[in-house]
XYZ file of C-alpha atoms in Angstrom:
656
model
C -1.848 -34.704 -40.765
C -2.874 -34.521 -37.097
C -1.891 -31.485 -35.031
C 0.565 -32.217 -32.215
C -1.151 -30.062 -29.594
C 0.668 -31.365 -26.523
C 4.068 -31.004 -28.183
C 3.231 -27.476 -29.287
C 1.998 -26.570 -25.828
C 5.189 -27.874 -24.173
C 7.303 -25.926 -26.662
C 5.464 -22.671 -25.975
C 5.705 -23.186 -22.214
C 9.481 -23.676 -22.330
C 10.620 -21.388 -25.175
C 12.999 -18.803 -23.723
C 12.224 -16.060 -26.250
C 8.499 -16.318 -25.490
C 9.168 -16.362 -21.753
C 11.293 -13.205 -22.078
C 8.709 -11.288 -24.093
C 5.950 -12.322 -21.690
C 7.965 -11.131 -18.693
C 8.550 -7.815 -20.422
C 4.809 -7.551 -21.064
C 3.847 -8.103 -17.440
C 3.276 -11.879 -17.278
C 5.773 -12.304 -14.456
C 4.870 -15.663 -12.907
C 4.567 -19.168 -14.338
C 0.815 -19.328 -13.823
C 0.102 -16.228 -15.888
C 2.404 -17.427 -18.684
C 0.678 -20.803 -18.658
C -2.677 -19.009 -19.012
C -1.307 -17.181 -22.043
C -0.194 -20.439 -23.674
C -3.614 -22.006 -22.960
C -5.240 -19.042 -24.652
C -3.028 -19.433 -27.758
C -3.869 -23.147 -27.993
C -7.569 -22.372 -27.596
C -7.488 -19.815 -30.424
C -5.568 -22.169 -32.728
C -7.985 -25.005 -32.008
C -10.849 -22.771 -33.139
C -8.964 -21.872 -36.315
C -5.859 -24.075 -36.898
C -4.570 -21.847 -39.720
C -1.331 -20.095 -38.710
C -1.654 -17.707 -41.658
C -4.877 -16.245 -40.222
C -3.225 -15.735 -36.835
C -0.269 -13.938 -38.436
C -2.062 -11.854 -41.046
C -5.514 -11.197 -39.575
C -5.627 -11.576 -35.825
C -2.291 -9.950 -34.988
C -2.801 -6.850 -37.179
C -6.290 -6.410 -35.731
C -4.976 -6.545 -32.178
C -2.112 -4.247 -33.141
C -4.598 -1.610 -34.282
C -6.219 -1.723 -30.874
C -2.928 -1.434 -29.015
C -3.365 -4.848 -27.399
C -0.355 -5.739 -25.214
C -0.439 -9.382 -26.352
C 0.659 -8.575 -29.899
C 4.429 -8.876 -29.415
C 4.073 -12.200 -27.628
C 1.818 -13.519 -30.403
C 4.419 -12.565 -32.995
C 6.979 -14.642 -31.109
C 4.502 -17.559 -30.995
C 4.236 -17.442 -34.792
C 8.035 -17.489 -35.156
C 8.344 -20.445 -32.774
C 5.786 -22.455 -34.739
C 7.428 -21.554 -38.051
C 10.736 -22.996 -36.862
C 9.150 -26.454 -37.053
C 9.041 -27.624 -40.677
C 5.481 -28.927 -40.514
C 4.215 -26.166 -38.177
C 3.285 -28.895 -35.649
C 0.571 -29.985 -38.093
C -1.089 -26.567 -38.392
C -2.140 -25.188 -41.773
C -0.466 -22.163 -43.292
C -2.828 -21.150 -46.093
C -3.756 -17.670 -47.230
C -7.480 -16.924 -46.943
C -9.047 -14.046 -48.833
C -12.011 -13.345 -46.582
C -11.830 -10.999 -43.628
C -13.239 -11.827 -40.188
C -16.781 -12.522 -41.437
C -17.558 -16.161 -40.640
C -19.303 -17.012 -37.384
C -16.259 -18.921 -36.195
C -13.931 -16.011 -36.943
C -16.314 -13.557 -35.313
C -16.232 -15.728 -32.215
C -12.429 -15.648 -32.250
C -12.497 -11.855 -32.537
C -14.962 -11.644 -29.627
C -12.823 -13.987 -27.577
C -9.732 -11.867 -28.213
C -11.508 -8.671 -27.274
C -13.209 -9.942 -24.153
C -10.779 -12.208 -22.368
C -8.396 -15.116 -22.739
C -10.762 -17.613 -21.132
C -14.031 -16.039 -22.294
C -17.180 -16.094 -20.192
C -16.581 -17.740 -16.815
C -20.007 -17.271 -15.235
C -23.102 -15.114 -14.881
C -24.558 -12.542 -12.527
C -27.253 -14.285 -10.439
C -30.297 -12.219 -9.414
C -32.707 -14.175 -7.217
C -34.878 -13.610 -4.169
C -32.074 -15.022 -2.037
C -29.334 -13.118 -3.876
C -30.679 -9.711 -4.921
C -28.422 -7.285 -6.753
C -27.653 -3.941 -5.085
C -25.976 -0.702 -6.186
C -22.912 -1.751 -4.185
C -22.682 -5.461 -4.880
C -23.957 -8.552 -6.674
C -23.911 -12.354 -6.607
C -22.762 -14.702 -9.350
C -22.151 -18.314 -10.301
C -19.222 -19.832 -12.198
C -18.936 -22.452 -14.896
C -18.374 -25.941 -13.424
C -15.001 -26.621 -15.104
C -12.210 -27.251 -12.602
C -9.924 -24.663 -14.194
C -12.512 -21.896 -13.712
C -11.960 -20.383 -10.278
C -11.752 -17.090 -8.409
C -10.158 -16.077 -5.117
C -11.393 -13.569 -2.511
C -9.941 -10.184 -3.374
C -9.694 -10.929 -7.117
C -11.083 -8.401 -9.588
C -13.624 -9.490 -12.222
C -15.384 -7.858 -15.167
C -19.088 -7.777 -15.958
C -20.144 -7.031 -19.542
C -23.323 -4.954 -19.268
C -23.589 -4.373 -23.035
C -23.120 -1.489 -25.482
C -19.459 -0.968 -24.520
C -20.400 -0.692 -20.861
C -18.757 -2.715 -18.151
C -18.521 -3.028 -14.398
C -15.608 -4.100 -12.195
C -16.302 -6.265 -9.163
C -14.121 -7.254 -6.212
C -14.737 -10.863 -5.191
C -15.729 -10.752 -1.527
C -16.572 -14.405 -0.995
C -16.590 -17.633 -2.984
C -17.958 -21.066 -2.087
C -19.006 -24.367 -3.660
C -22.215 -26.242 -2.762
C -24.304 -29.131 -4.043
C -27.933 -30.246 -3.938
C -27.162 -32.328 -0.832
C -28.727 -30.626 2.186
C -26.514 -32.127 4.876
C -23.333 -34.067 5.520
C -25.469 -37.093 6.455
C -27.226 -37.011 3.085
C -23.866 -36.791 1.333
C -22.534 -39.684 3.449
C -25.601 -41.811 2.702
C -25.396 -41.141 -1.033
C -21.847 -42.538 -1.021
C -22.894 -46.057 -0.109
C -23.015 -45.176 3.592
C -19.398 -44.118 3.719
C -17.651 -46.259 1.094
C -15.063 -43.554 0.455
C -12.837 -45.774 -1.690
C -15.620 -46.291 -4.269
C -15.989 -43.773 -7.090
C -19.557 -42.617 -7.607
C -21.215 -43.690 -10.889
C -22.822 -40.292 -11.216
C -21.268 -36.909 -10.638
C -23.100 -34.648 -8.239
C -23.609 -31.169 -9.679
C -21.472 -28.652 -7.814
C -22.327 -24.967 -7.969
C -19.523 -22.457 -7.500
C -21.064 -19.219 -6.321
C -19.851 -15.978 -4.882
C -20.522 -12.364 -4.020
C -18.712 -9.271 -5.221
C -18.477 -5.623 -4.252
C -19.221 -3.289 -7.157
C -16.024 -1.303 -7.633
C -16.645 0.734 -10.769
C -19.081 1.204 -13.658
C -17.874 3.025 -16.742
C -21.371 4.433 -17.351
C -21.139 6.306 -14.044
C -24.432 4.929 -12.731
C -24.993 3.909 -9.132
C -27.710 1.297 -9.713
C -28.036 -2.496 -9.273
C -27.122 -4.886 -12.085
C -30.477 -5.922 -13.558
C -29.642 -8.815 -15.907
C -27.722 -12.109 -15.758
C -24.757 -10.412 -17.406
C -21.726 -12.522 -18.425
C -18.733 -12.581 -16.115
C -15.084 -12.467 -17.247
C -11.629 -12.599 -15.758
C -10.313 -9.054 -15.423
C -7.957 -7.647 -18.070
C -5.087 -5.257 -17.414
C -6.350 -2.765 -20.011
C -9.807 -2.531 -18.416
C -8.441 -2.182 -14.897
C -6.044 0.565 -15.970
C -8.946 2.476 -17.524
C -11.096 2.032 -14.415
C -8.363 3.109 -11.992
C -7.541 6.143 -14.108
C -11.169 7.301 -13.843
C -11.289 6.900 -10.065
C -8.610 9.581 -9.661
C -9.279 11.893 -12.564
C -6.679 14.626 -12.013
C -3.574 13.350 -13.803
C -1.238 15.652 -11.879
C -2.519 14.289 -8.548
C -1.707 10.611 -9.171
C 1.013 8.943 -7.114
C 1.848 5.251 -7.521
C 0.727 3.302 -4.434
C 1.070 -0.333 -5.529
C -0.102 -2.923 -8.031
C -2.931 -5.381 -8.549
C -2.902 -8.431 -10.796
C -5.484 -8.934 -13.495
C -7.154 -12.306 -14.025
C -4.084 -13.575 -15.887
C -1.360 -12.473 -13.500
C -0.367 -9.290 -15.344
C 0.540 -6.415 -13.037
C -1.529 -3.233 -13.145
C -0.437 -0.024 -11.383
C -2.750 1.445 -8.742
C -2.554 5.180 -8.148
C -3.594 7.136 -5.097
C -4.398 10.811 -4.744
C -1.381 12.817 -3.563
C -3.712 15.457 -2.091
C -5.594 12.812 -0.101
C -2.459 11.191 1.290
C -0.262 14.209 2.007
C -2.831 17.018 2.419
C -4.521 19.375 1.935
C -7.773 17.558 1.117
C -7.081 14.741 3.567
C -4.035 12.939 4.881
C -2.161 10.339 6.919
C -1.353 6.705 6.173
C -1.591 3.820 8.620
C 0.074 0.453 7.960
C -0.700 -2.465 10.261
C 0.184 -6.168 10.388
C 2.369 -8.848 11.944
C 6.012 -7.983 12.343
C 8.214 -9.649 9.717
C 5.274 -10.896 7.640
C 3.279 -7.821 6.686
C 6.236 -5.918 5.156
C 5.224 -2.630 6.784
C 8.624 -0.921 6.535
C 9.186 -2.198 2.992
C 5.860 -0.782 1.865
C 6.494 2.529 3.636
C 9.829 2.859 1.816
C 8.154 2.063 -1.513
C 5.494 4.727 -0.878
C 8.139 7.236 0.234
C 10.229 6.602 -2.897
C 7.113 6.996 -5.039
C 5.974 10.207 -3.327
C 9.405 11.865 -3.348
C 9.825 11.039 -7.049
C 6.427 12.625 -7.644
C 7.565 15.676 -5.642
C 10.742 16.016 -7.730
C 8.640 15.920 -10.899
C 6.246 18.573 -9.552
C 9.216 20.747 -8.531
C 10.670 20.425 -12.026
C 7.291 21.473 -13.468
C 7.193 24.446 -11.062
C 4.200 23.042 -9.149
C 5.639 24.179 -5.833
C 2.317 23.564 -4.040
C 2.752 19.815 -4.573
C 6.275 19.349 -3.219
C 7.123 17.019 -0.350
C 9.857 16.210 2.149
C 9.921 13.105 4.347
C 11.377 12.661 7.821
C 11.603 9.017 8.887
C 12.329 7.882 12.433
C 14.370 4.717 12.750
C 13.008 2.860 15.797
C 14.017 -0.773 15.112
C 17.614 -1.948 14.841
C 18.997 -0.846 11.445
C 15.710 -1.025 9.532
C 16.177 2.356 7.851
C 19.884 2.981 8.357
C 21.025 0.534 5.668
C 18.923 1.862 2.782
C 21.916 3.772 1.417
C 23.885 0.508 1.076
C 22.446 -0.524 -2.300
C 24.668 -3.040 -4.151
C 23.836 -1.565 -7.580
C 25.077 1.588 -9.233
C 21.738 2.406 -10.887
C 18.216 1.093 -11.482
C 19.030 -0.467 -14.857
C 21.641 -2.677 -13.215
C 19.257 -3.495 -10.347
C 16.443 -4.476 -12.729
C 18.744 -6.725 -14.737
C 19.769 -8.531 -11.555
C 16.181 -8.819 -10.299
C 15.022 -10.311 -13.609
C 16.932 -13.481 -12.756
C 16.232 -13.593 -9.022
C 12.636 -12.365 -8.732
C 10.853 -11.610 -12.029
C 7.630 -10.506 -10.301
C 9.415 -7.888 -8.198
C 11.442 -6.847 -11.247
C 8.217 -6.309 -13.190
C 6.782 -4.044 -10.512
C 9.987 -2.011 -10.165
C 10.154 -1.712 -13.954
C 6.690 -0.129 -14.053
C 7.667 2.098 -11.114
C 10.867 3.145 -12.901
C 8.852 3.969 -16.033
C 6.782 6.213 -13.747
C 9.953 8.107 -12.831
C 10.531 6.357 -9.482
C 14.217 5.780 -8.748
C 14.614 4.446 -5.185
C 18.378 4.010 -5.527
C 18.883 7.730 -6.139
C 16.422 8.741 -3.408
C 17.881 6.431 -0.765
C 21.501 7.237 -1.619
C 20.770 10.940 -1.195
C 19.131 10.418 2.228
C 20.589 12.182 5.285
C 21.024 10.212 8.505
C 21.105 11.872 11.937
C 22.623 10.025 14.902
C 21.669 10.843 18.526
C 24.284 12.660 20.580
C 26.500 13.300 17.577
C 23.966 15.146 15.403
C 21.317 16.236 17.878
C 20.826 16.911 21.608
C 18.550 19.116 23.743
C 18.976 21.588 26.589
C 16.212 22.831 28.874
C 15.753 26.033 26.856
C 15.261 24.018 23.662
C 12.452 21.977 25.208
C 10.769 25.008 26.745
C 10.728 26.734 23.334
C 9.211 23.609 21.750
C 6.285 23.398 24.184
C 5.037 21.599 27.299
C 4.445 18.306 25.500
C 8.141 17.815 24.681
C 9.095 17.919 28.374
C 6.101 15.780 29.357
C 7.150 13.219 26.745
C 10.203 12.476 28.897
C 7.954 11.042 31.633
C 6.307 7.653 31.744
C 2.723 8.079 30.445
C 1.379 6.505 33.661
C 3.020 9.334 35.661
C 1.366 12.113 33.679
C -1.625 13.732 35.361
C -2.986 17.250 35.796
C -0.653 17.958 38.731
C 2.460 17.052 36.742
C 1.193 19.035 33.751
C 0.731 22.062 36.032
C 4.362 21.859 37.213
C 5.715 21.561 33.656
C 3.574 24.482 32.511
C 4.845 26.599 35.409
C 8.478 25.696 34.628
C 8.031 26.689 30.953
C 6.663 30.054 32.058
C 9.155 30.774 34.861
C 12.405 29.510 33.339
C 12.012 30.655 29.725
C 15.055 32.902 30.130
C 17.644 31.511 27.682
C 20.044 30.733 30.565
C 18.697 28.057 32.908
C 20.059 24.541 32.427
C 18.599 21.241 33.620
C 21.099 21.169 36.510
C 20.107 24.736 37.430
C 16.439 23.739 37.365
C 16.996 20.744 39.638
C 19.007 22.861 42.109
C 16.455 25.698 42.152
C 13.447 23.430 42.636
C 15.283 21.366 45.280
C 16.016 24.551 47.217
C 12.403 25.665 46.859
C 11.227 22.309 48.175
C 13.727 22.443 51.075
C 12.472 25.898 52.107
C 8.822 24.810 52.151
C 6.857 25.783 55.279
C 3.680 23.952 54.349
C 2.164 21.604 51.774
C 2.485 24.081 48.885
C 5.302 26.037 47.257
C 5.326 28.422 44.324
C 7.000 28.010 40.954
C 6.758 31.555 39.749
C 3.161 32.492 40.496
C 1.866 28.908 40.354
C 1.279 27.017 43.626
C 2.178 23.309 43.512
C 1.916 20.591 46.128
C 5.236 19.585 47.686
C 4.607 15.863 47.154
C 3.990 16.472 43.442
C 7.145 18.565 43.154
C 9.114 15.882 44.978
C 7.773 13.266 42.544
C 8.714 15.508 39.600
C 12.285 15.975 40.884
C 12.803 12.252 41.517
C 11.619 11.379 38.018
C 13.575 14.221 36.357
C 16.863 13.293 38.099
C 16.524 9.731 36.811
C 15.649 10.901 33.294
C 18.660 13.235 33.094
C 21.041 10.700 34.630
C 20.186 8.020 32.038
C 19.875 10.247 28.976
C 22.331 10.393 26.092
C 20.763 13.440 24.416
C 19.914 15.751 27.335
C 22.423 18.560 27.895
C 22.565 18.897 31.695
C 24.956 21.819 32.024
C 24.167 23.839 28.889
C 20.934 25.730 28.278
C 20.868 24.647 24.623
C 21.952 21.614 22.642
C 22.219 20.853 18.930
C 18.536 20.742 18.027
C 17.602 19.163 14.693
C 17.345 22.112 12.320
C 14.187 21.114 10.480
C 14.268 24.287 8.395
C 17.175 22.762 6.441
C 14.821 20.140 4.959
C 14.710 20.732 1.204
C 12.158 19.789 -1.432
C 12.141 15.995 -2.083
C 14.602 15.353 0.775
C 14.549 12.170 2.842
C 15.839 12.528 6.391
C 16.330 9.523 8.662
C 16.573 10.304 12.365
C 17.964 7.388 14.339
C 16.178 7.120 17.688
C 16.562 3.347 18.105
C 19.391 3.636 20.714
C 17.242 5.950 22.867
C 14.854 5.028 25.644
C 11.128 5.156 24.856
C 10.675 8.500 26.647
C 13.534 10.096 24.676
C 12.128 8.694 21.433
C 8.793 10.360 22.187
C 10.497 13.647 23.036
C 12.470 13.773 19.762
C 9.395 12.768 17.772
C 7.240 15.507 19.321
C 9.999 18.096 19.033
C 10.176 17.648 15.263
C 6.377 17.777 14.936
C 6.306 20.976 17.003
C 8.681 22.774 14.652
C 6.838 21.584 11.566
C 3.438 22.692 12.792
C 4.883 26.204 13.103
C 6.629 26.272 9.715
C 4.052 24.709 7.385
C 1.162 27.159 8.001
C 3.519 30.006 7.063
C 4.671 28.138 3.966
C 1.081 27.540 2.880
C 0.275 31.233 3.324
C 3.089 32.061 0.914
C 5.554 33.474 3.453
C 9.105 32.710 2.368
C 11.085 33.400 5.526
C 10.982 32.915 9.291
C 13.131 35.152 11.463
C 15.187 36.098 8.423
C 15.687 32.482 7.235
C 14.484 31.589 3.737
C 11.701 29.050 3.178
C 12.076 29.126 -0.612
C 13.414 25.557 -0.826
C 11.315 24.171 2.015
C 8.676 21.681 0.762
C 5.006 22.653 0.795
C 4.223 19.407 2.649
C 6.131 17.161 5.045
C 5.332 13.591 5.964
C 6.645 11.861 9.085
C 7.219 8.099 8.977
C 7.397 6.227 12.276
C 7.133 2.521 13.011
C 5.662 1.329 16.312
C 3.221 4.244 16.282
C 1.611 2.801 19.428
C 4.602 4.228 21.369
C 3.610 7.746 20.359
C -0.192 7.543 20.097
C -1.313 4.700 22.389
C -4.968 3.773 22.856
C -6.804 3.330 26.116
C -5.175 5.929 28.350
C -6.898 8.964 29.826
C -6.626 12.366 28.174
C -3.283 14.148 28.468
C -1.381 17.024 26.884
C 0.687 14.529 24.860
C -2.335 12.659 23.505
C -4.138 15.900 22.699
C -1.057 17.090 20.812
C -0.788 14.033 18.543
C -4.567 13.930 17.929
C -4.490 17.638 17.075
C -1.641 17.039 14.606
C -3.646 14.355 12.775
C -6.840 16.420 12.877
C -5.453 19.770 11.734
C -1.977 19.048 10.380
C -3.220 17.684 7.063
C -4.786 21.074 6.223
C -1.277 22.609 6.196
C 0.485 19.564 4.691
C 1.805 17.879 7.861
C 1.001 14.170 7.663
C 1.972 10.897 9.320
C 2.876 7.544 7.798
C 2.453 5.354 10.860
C 3.033 1.623 11.203
C 2.335 -0.845 13.994
C 1.591 -4.518 14.621
C -1.867 -3.930 16.068
C -4.102 -1.088 14.920
C -6.291 -1.729 17.971
C -3.464 -0.310 20.135
C -3.580 3.104 18.411
C -5.605 6.044 19.704
C -8.938 6.119 17.834
C -8.670 9.850 17.223
C -5.471 9.248 15.227
C -6.862 6.368 13.164
C -10.096 8.251 12.563
C -8.209 11.043 10.814
C -6.321 8.765 8.416
C -7.408 8.729 4.774
C -5.361 5.681 3.749
C -4.957 2.299 5.431
C -2.875 -0.735 4.533
C -3.493 -4.019 6.328
C -1.045 -6.892 6.165
C -1.228 -10.387 7.534
C -2.682 -10.352 11.048
C -3.924 -12.789 13.672
C -7.599 -13.653 14.249
C -7.752 -11.981 17.679
C -6.625 -8.679 16.125
C -8.968 -8.915 13.129
C -11.929 -9.259 15.494
C -11.291 -5.762 16.868
C -13.478 -2.741 16.112
C -11.033 -1.177 13.639
C -11.502 -4.008 11.098
C -15.274 -3.607 10.787
C -14.633 -1.431 7.736
C -13.434 -4.539 5.834
C -16.173 -6.664 4.160
C -16.560 -9.986 5.989
C -15.459 -12.185 3.095
C -12.331 -10.125 2.497
C -11.607 -9.916 6.221
C -11.035 -13.691 6.305
C -8.297 -13.256 3.699
C -6.222 -11.092 6.063
C -4.893 -14.120 7.962
C -3.626 -15.631 4.694
C -2.069 -12.620 2.988
C 1.384 -13.331 1.593
C 4.436 -11.160 2.102
C 4.195 -8.336 -0.403
C 0.362 -8.300 -0.258
C -1.690 -5.697 1.602
C -5.340 -4.726 1.744
C -5.424 -1.123 0.552
C -8.150 1.318 1.627
C -7.907 4.803 0.164
C -10.776 7.295 0.355
C -10.891 8.264 -3.362
C -11.036 4.580 -4.433
C -13.976 3.960 -2.061
C -13.442 0.178 -1.917
C -10.683 -2.083 -0.552
C -8.164 -3.666 -2.935
C -5.540 -6.348 -2.393
C -2.397 -4.716 -3.717
C 1.113 -6.016 -4.279
C 4.283 -4.016 -3.779
C 7.948 -4.659 -4.572
């Protein structure tokens, strides 16, 4: 009886129970499930005895903890439902896996679904290096790799290497387009050639990881395989060895579409070893805010776990600034009562996203709880500032109210003099304007004094004109009271998420609020790190050991290309020294080239979403390998290039 392979294949591709078990196992998309079915057919063609699959192969895989076992069991049940088993045999065999054919099946199961797909190529033109290698692929049409994909190299004796495909291309023996044209009957495109030209698929890869720990070139034409989830998980776990320092940062897909979690180092993202995250890419396509919220949910869940385990040195609070419409204000409006309900709904609408959130949930990440517990602060209603508040916070908070193009040494001198002379707890903005106007009116020359500081009358006049306009148009400046309702940052608790809405404010007011919060934090966190539990009689017991600030449109607060100023020095100083006390930034913007280099240079983690060619050509992107850089323009929504110091190499990650 002949085996009905096509019928069996169609049945396996459409069977709901197999589809469900594959989704649960991480095969979220159609392509990965199709690869699984192709693998099953391939194994059965090598040994068309269903009994061997059920009683030998499955138990052997079960012993090894292979994730494909449950799906294989369902395959067996599906085939058994057909009376004739689709033509397959079902005969007990007494021997164990001893024959050459059965050994090959065992090898195939252990190595990969598709088996060897190519070889490492070491030639004079393509030498192997400690950090990369070249390879060629088998000529079959269904053997392919994409830039950014992860591959495995079997280097023998239970040793392996992981490579990141940097570039891939296909070439033939034809040296030019003219030669190819001539070989096709001088352009007879409609005629099929009688002979098939050999096409070589070749590529280069960055060496990501070797499990033998060696930093040496590959020295043999080792076999190449599609990556497997189990191998990638092992490799990633070794890159960040300290289990208690791992925070979920995203996912990669193995060679068969199964999702694999990628962990970052908490200490390298949120201090004290390093810090700061920068997310860049086109608005609406890169998913910057969505990724930031995923990372925040992951980090705050990690913090809650550390708090529960009494690891108070690894706790975190996050303050997010809403700068665009209602981007962050609606996160509390989740249409599900809990994560189980949300996952059930997502299973039907977006299985891939559901799979990622399921893994995140298994890691203790519950975004619904975190976002529902968030506190939102509205301008005017929940916070405002008087002159005495800004003086106590430092020169930079007052300077932030001015247009950056207006800030020079003369203006900085006036602001510094005001902070010294009027730090009295009584003077209001209206008082200040009146006093300085009177001083200017009484001038008998080109200079007047503010306290003991001489200032030019034209500079003071410029200051007063600008300040009157700022006060007149502000919704958060208290003109007639020395103090307002300043955001009480000391109320931030461990694992809290605060959202401060600054979207309705003008750019200068947004900068002022942003810097005011940073000013308070840079005073509190050093004390917290030193073990002091109170400031001015107020307890710091429940204050987190680290605080991260999330702000979109970071270019508003740390712009590139302008001359040095007190404001720029302040933000650069925060990124340079803040991480050592646990004060870090999660910044996002459309163009990284518009951010001050001193800020970017202090970041330990970068995420790059889809961007235009003119942006990718900028200096910042030189850190991306050329082959992978080309991929940036074609990244899909939910894909980012991830650079994180402990991982040493870039990865294309997915996020829900």
